[in-house]
């Protein structure tokens, strides 16, 4: 069951990574064009204030503030998810460790203790791997949530400024 769930998580994470990487690349390219066009508008405003495109210049701060606010909210939401995942993992591991210690205390031979310890360590490894996959998935969604509002704003600006 865990392997199947982890496989789905890895697949979703890799898909999201690919999509978000493409968005981030497009964002970087379009942002450089927007910065260049708006810098040219600023220089033009210095040279000829009467012919300045005040509407475009007035959009700069509100658009940035809106995009960055949306990105911050997305990251904050995902931060809460990461915290919940970590607390869940710590709680699970505490219970599992207590169970293993109890089982080892009931053992009558060193070989039985070693067997319980080996079972615990093996199970811990797979639980930790599963936990890492879950946190990675949340992190990828956080990155996507960070990039998406910035991408929308920059792509809209790039299209308008062409």
PDB file of C-alpha atoms in Angstrom:
ATOM      1  CA  UNK A   1       0.000   0.000   0.000  1.00  0.00           C
ATOM      2  CA  UNK A   2       2.777   2.430   0.968  1.00  0.00           C
ATOM      3  CA  UNK A   3       4.799   1.616  -2.150  1.00  0.00           C
ATOM      4  CA  UNK A   4       1.802   2.319  -4.371  1.00  0.00           C
ATOM      5  CA  UNK A   5       1.059   5.615  -2.588  1.00  0.00           C
ATOM      6  CA  UNK A   6       4.717   6.659  -2.707  1.00  0.00           C
ATOM      7  CA  UNK A   7       4.894   5.775  -6.409  1.00  0.00           C
ATOM      8  CA  UNK A   8       1.910   8.014  -7.116  1.00  0.00           C
ATOM      9  CA  UNK A   9       3.482  10.810  -5.077  1.00  0.00           C
ATOM     10  CA  UNK A  10       6.783  10.535  -6.924  1.00  0.00           C
ATOM     11  CA  UNK A  11       4.965  10.564 -10.287  1.00  0.00           C
ATOM     12  CA  UNK A  12       2.924  13.652  -9.281  1.00  0.00           C
ATOM     13  CA  UNK A  13       6.034  15.367  -7.949  1.00  0.00           C
ATOM     14  CA  UNK A  14       8.023  14.750 -11.123  1.00  0.00           C
ATOM     15  CA  UNK A  15       5.125  15.921 -13.290  1.00  0.00           C
ATOM     16  CA  UNK A  16       4.748  19.069 -11.207  1.00  0.00           C
ATOM     17  CA  UNK A  17       8.510  19.648 -11.323  1.00  0.00           C
ATOM     18  CA  UNK A  18       8.502  19.488 -15.109  1.00  0.00           C
ATOM     19  CA  UNK A  19       5.545  21.833 -15.481  1.00  0.00           C
ATOM     20  CA  UNK A  20       6.819  24.289 -12.912  1.00  0.00           C
ATOM     21  CA  UNK A  21      10.315  24.266 -14.414  1.00  0.00           C
ATOM     22  CA  UNK A  22       8.858  25.182 -17.800  1.00  0.00           C
ATOM     23  CA  UNK A  23       6.843  27.985 -16.185  1.00  0.00           C
ATOM     24  CA  UNK A  24       9.917  29.221 -14.330  1.00  0.00           C
ATOM     25  CA  UNK A  25      11.963  29.270 -17.541  1.00  0.00           C
ATOM     26  CA  UNK A  26       9.226  31.168 -19.393  1.00  0.00           C
ATOM     27  CA  UNK A  27       8.922  33.495 -16.401  1.00  0.00           C
ATOM     28  CA  UNK A  28      12.656  34.274 -16.467  1.00  0.00           C
ATOM     29  CA  UNK A  29      12.651  34.998 -20.195  1.00  0.00           C
ATOM     30  CA  UNK A  30       9.506  37.123 -20.114  1.00  0.00           C
ATOM     31  CA  UNK A  31      10.636  38.979 -16.968  1.00  0.00           C
ATOM     32  CA  UNK A  32      13.803  40.126 -18.712  1.00  0.00           C
ATOM     33  CA  UNK A  33      11.699  41.481 -21.592  1.00  0.00           C
ATOM     34  CA  UNK A  34       9.311  43.243 -19.206  1.00  0.00           C
ATOM     35  CA  UNK A  35      12.193  44.786 -17.261  1.00  0.00           C
ATOM     36  CA  UNK A  36      13.833  45.968 -20.474  1.00  0.00           C
ATOM     37  CA  UNK A  37      10.605  47.513 -21.816  1.00  0.00           C
ATOM     38  CA  UNK A  38       9.750  49.184 -18.519  1.00  0.00           C
ATOM     39  CA  UNK A  39      13.310  50.463 -18.131  1.00  0.00           C
ATOM     40  CA  UNK A  40      13.006  51.996 -21.584  1.00  0.00           C
ATOM     41  CA  UNK A  41       9.732  53.622 -20.486  1.00  0.00           C
ATOM     42  CA  UNK A  42      11.499  55.055 -17.434  1.00  0.00           C
ATOM     43  CA  UNK A  43      14.333  56.478 -19.534  1.00  0.00           C
ATOM     44  CA  UNK A  44      11.777  57.880 -21.969  1.00  0.00           C
ATOM     45  CA  UNK A  45       9.929  59.507 -19.052  1.00  0.00           C
ATOM     46  CA  UNK A  46      13.137  61.219 -17.971  1.00  0.00           C
ATOM     47  CA  UNK A  47      13.791  62.506 -21.488  1.00  0.00           C
ATOM     48  CA  UNK A  48      10.243  63.572 -22.345  1.00  0.00           C
ATOM     49  CA  UNK A  49       7.897  63.646 -19.318  1.00  0.00           C
ATOM     50  CA  UNK A  50       4.970  64.896 -21.412  1.00  0.00           C
ATOM     51  CA  UNK A  51       4.927  61.741 -23.526  1.00  0.00           C
ATOM     52  CA  UNK A  52       5.296  59.278 -20.640  1.00  0.00           C
ATOM     53  CA  UNK A  53       3.081  56.220 -20.479  1.00  0.00           C
ATOM     54  CA  UNK A  54       1.938  56.905 -16.918  1.00  0.00           C
ATOM     55  CA  UNK A  55      -0.623  54.107 -17.003  1.00  0.00           C
ATOM     56  CA  UNK A  56       2.054  51.477 -17.571  1.00  0.00           C
ATOM     57  CA  UNK A  57       4.403  52.977 -14.999  1.00  0.00           C
ATOM     58  CA  UNK A  58       1.572  53.134 -12.454  1.00  0.00           C
ATOM     59  CA  UNK A  59       0.984  49.374 -12.810  1.00  0.00           C
ATOM     60  CA  UNK A  60       4.449  48.329 -11.726  1.00  0.00           C
ATOM     61  CA  UNK A  61       4.132  48.404  -7.931  1.00  0.00           C
ATOM     62  CA  UNK A  62       0.532  47.148  -7.580  1.00  0.00           C
ATOM     63  CA  UNK A  63       1.194  44.248  -9.950  1.00  0.00           C
ATOM     64  CA  UNK A  64       4.368  43.243  -8.134  1.00  0.00           C
ATOM     65  CA  UNK A  65       2.698  43.545  -4.744  1.00  0.00           C
ATOM     66  CA  UNK A  66      -0.257  41.429  -5.892  1.00  0.00           C
ATOM     67  CA  UNK A  67       1.889  38.713  -7.443  1.00  0.00           C
ATOM     68  CA  UNK A  68       4.275  38.542  -4.505  1.00  0.00           C
ATOM     69  CA  UNK A  69       1.393  38.484  -2.011  1.00  0.00           C
ATOM     70  CA  UNK A  70      -0.233  35.584  -3.839  1.00  0.00           C
ATOM     71  CA  UNK A  71       3.076  33.754  -3.960  1.00  0.00           C
ATOM     72  CA  UNK A  72       3.641  34.330  -0.231  1.00  0.00           C
ATOM     73  CA  UNK A  73       0.186  32.982   0.626  1.00  0.00           C
ATOM     74  CA  UNK A  74       0.869  29.834  -1.410  1.00  0.00           C
ATOM     75  CA  UNK A  75       4.170  29.259   0.359  1.00  0.00           C
ATOM     76  CA  UNK A  76       2.605  29.923   3.789  1.00  0.00           C
ATOM     77  CA  UNK A  77      -0.112  27.337   3.145  1.00  0.00           C
ATOM     78  CA  UNK A  78       2.464  24.759   2.109  1.00  0.00           C
ATOM     79  CA  UNK A  79       4.609  25.597   5.159  1.00  0.00           C
ATOM     80  CA  UNK A  80       1.691  24.538   7.333  1.00  0.00           C
ATOM     81  CA  UNK A  81       1.431  21.289   5.377  1.00  0.00           C
ATOM     82  CA  UNK A  82       5.136  20.597   5.902  1.00  0.00           C
ATOM     83  CA  UNK A  83       4.763  21.265   9.639  1.00  0.00           C
ATOM     84  CA  UNK A  84       1.782  18.878   9.859  1.00  0.00           C
ATOM     85  CA  UNK A  85       3.714  16.201   7.984  1.00  0.00           C
ATOM     86  CA  UNK A  86       6.711  16.545  10.297  1.00  0.00           C
ATOM     87  CA  UNK A  87       4.548  16.400  13.424  1.00  0.00           C
ATOM     88  CA  UNK A  88       2.741  13.334  12.046  1.00  0.00           C
ATOM     89  CA  UNK A  89       6.068  11.654  11.295  1.00  0.00           C
ATOM     90  CA  UNK A  90       7.506  12.462  14.736  1.00  0.00           C
ATOM     91  CA  UNK A  91       4.365  11.128  16.431  1.00  0.00           C
ATOM     92  CA  UNK A  92       4.398   7.939  14.393  1.00  0.00           C
ATOM     93  CA  UNK A  93       8.082   7.355  15.087  1.00  0.00           C
ATOM     94  CA  UNK A  94       7.596   7.903  18.820  1.00  0.00           C
ATOM     95  CA  UNK A  95       4.842   5.283  18.919  1.00  0.00           C
ATOM     96  CA  UNK A  96       6.837   2.869  16.765  1.00  0.00           C
ATOM     97  CA  UNK A  97       9.947   3.294  18.918  1.00  0.00           C
ATOM     98  CA  UNK A  98       7.959   2.691  22.095  1.00  0.00           C
ATOM     99  CA  UNK A  99       6.512  -0.471  20.556  1.00  0.00           C
ATOM    100  CA  UNK A 100       9.948  -1.707  19.508  1.00  0.00           C
ATOM    101  CA  UNK A 101      11.419  -0.993  22.937  1.00  0.00           C
ATOM    102  CA  UNK A 102       8.556  -2.884  24.569  1.00  0.00           C
ATOM    103  CA  UNK A 103       9.064  -5.816  22.218  1.00  0.00           C
ATOM    104  CA  UNK A 104      12.814  -5.840  22.911  1.00  0.00           C
ATOM    105  CA  UNK A 105      12.187  -5.732  26.672  1.00  0.00           C
ATOM    106  CA  UNK A 106      10.090  -8.896  26.360  1.00  0.00           C
ATOM    107  CA  UNK A 107      12.816 -10.764  24.430  1.00  0.00           C
ATOM    108  CA  UNK A 108      14.534 -13.642  26.187  1.00  0.00           C
ATOM    109  CA  UNK A 109      17.647 -13.901  24.002  1.00  0.00           C
ATOM    110  CA  UNK A 110      20.112 -11.483  22.403  1.00  0.00           C
ATOM    111  CA  UNK A 111      19.176 -12.956  19.010  1.00  0.00           C
ATOM    112  CA  UNK A 112      15.519 -12.044  19.574  1.00  0.00           C
ATOM    113  CA  UNK A 113      16.555  -8.479  20.518  1.00  0.00           C
ATOM    114  CA  UNK A 114      18.659  -8.263  17.366  1.00  0.00           C
ATOM    115  CA  UNK A 115      15.733  -9.504  15.276  1.00  0.00           C
ATOM    116  CA  UNK A 116      13.357  -6.886  16.724  1.00  0.00           C
ATOM    117  CA  UNK A 117      15.976  -4.173  16.262  1.00  0.00           C
ATOM    118  CA  UNK A 118      16.524  -5.204  12.639  1.00  0.00           C
ATOM    119  CA  UNK A 119      12.786  -5.210  11.962  1.00  0.00           C
ATOM    120  CA  UNK A 120      12.436  -1.773  13.528  1.00  0.00           C
ATOM    121  CA  UNK A 121      15.397  -0.338  11.590  1.00  0.00           C
ATOM    122  CA  UNK A 122      14.158  -1.751   8.283  1.00  0.00           C
ATOM    123  CA  UNK A 123      10.631  -0.477   8.837  1.00  0.00           C
ATOM    124  CA  UNK A 124      12.028   2.900   9.968  1.00  0.00           C
ATOM    125  CA  UNK A 125      14.003   3.207   6.740  1.00  0.00           C
ATOM    126  CA  UNK A 126      10.900   2.717   4.612  1.00  0.00           C
ATOM    127  CA  UNK A 127       8.795   5.046   6.770  1.00  0.00           C
ATOM    128  CA  UNK A 128      11.517   7.696   6.517  1.00  0.00           C
ATOM    129  CA  UNK A 129      11.691   7.292   2.765  1.00  0.00           C
ATOM    130  CA  UNK A 130       7.924   7.637   2.551  1.00  0.00           C
ATOM    131  CA  UNK A 131       8.083  10.737   4.751  1.00  0.00           C
ATOM    132  CA  UNK A 132      10.798  12.281   2.561  1.00  0.00           C
ATOM    133  CA  UNK A 133       8.691  11.648  -0.538  1.00  0.00           C
ATOM    134  CA  UNK A 134       5.665  13.296   1.106  1.00  0.00           C
ATOM    135  CA  UNK A 135       7.662  16.371   2.190  1.00  0.00           C
ATOM    136  CA  UNK A 136       9.213  16.609  -1.277  1.00  0.00           C
ATOM    137  CA  UNK A 137       5.758  16.520  -2.853  1.00  0.00           C
ATOM    138  CA  UNK A 138       4.612  19.362  -0.592  1.00  0.00           C
ATOM    139  CA  UNK A 139       7.774  21.309  -1.420  1.00  0.00           C
ATOM    140  CA  UNK A 140       7.145  20.912  -5.134  1.00  0.00           C
ATOM    141  CA  UNK A 141       3.575  22.155  -4.719  1.00  0.00           C
ATOM    142  CA  UNK A 142       4.964  25.118  -2.759  1.00  0.00           C
ATOM    143  CA  UNK A 143       7.345  25.915  -5.598  1.00  0.00           C
ATOM    144  CA  UNK A 144       4.474  25.667  -8.071  1.00  0.00           C
ATOM    145  CA  UNK A 145       2.370  27.931  -5.855  1.00  0.00           C
ATOM    146  CA  UNK A 146       5.213  30.417  -5.710  1.00  0.00           C
ATOM    147  CA  UNK A 147       5.868  30.449  -9.445  1.00  0.00           C
ATOM    148  CA  UNK A 148       2.246  30.452 -10.683  1.00  0.00           C
ATOM    149  CA  UNK A 149       1.145  33.989  -9.660  1.00  0.00           C
ATOM    150  CA  UNK A 150       4.482  35.461 -10.728  1.00  0.00           C
ATOM    151  CA  UNK A 151       4.226  33.631 -14.054  1.00  0.00           C
ATOM    152  CA  UNK A 152       0.681  34.896 -14.673  1.00  0.00           C
ATOM    153  CA  UNK A 153       1.622  38.495 -13.941  1.00  0.00           C
ATOM    154  CA  UNK A 154       4.848  38.525 -15.928  1.00  0.00           C
ATOM    155  CA  UNK A 155       3.334  36.747 -18.935  1.00  0.00           C
ATOM    156  CA  UNK A 156       0.434  39.210 -18.934  1.00  0.00           C
ATOM    157  CA  UNK A 157       2.863  42.123 -18.791  1.00  0.00           C
ATOM    158  CA  UNK A 158       5.033  40.684 -21.557  1.00  0.00           C
ATOM    159  CA  UNK A 159       2.032  40.232 -23.824  1.00  0.00           C
ATOM    160  CA  UNK A 160       0.743  43.755 -23.119  1.00  0.00           C
ATOM    161  CA  UNK A 161       4.157  45.375 -23.660  1.00  0.00           C
ATOM    162  CA  UNK A 162       4.874  43.747 -27.034  1.00  0.00           C
TER     163      UNK A 162
END
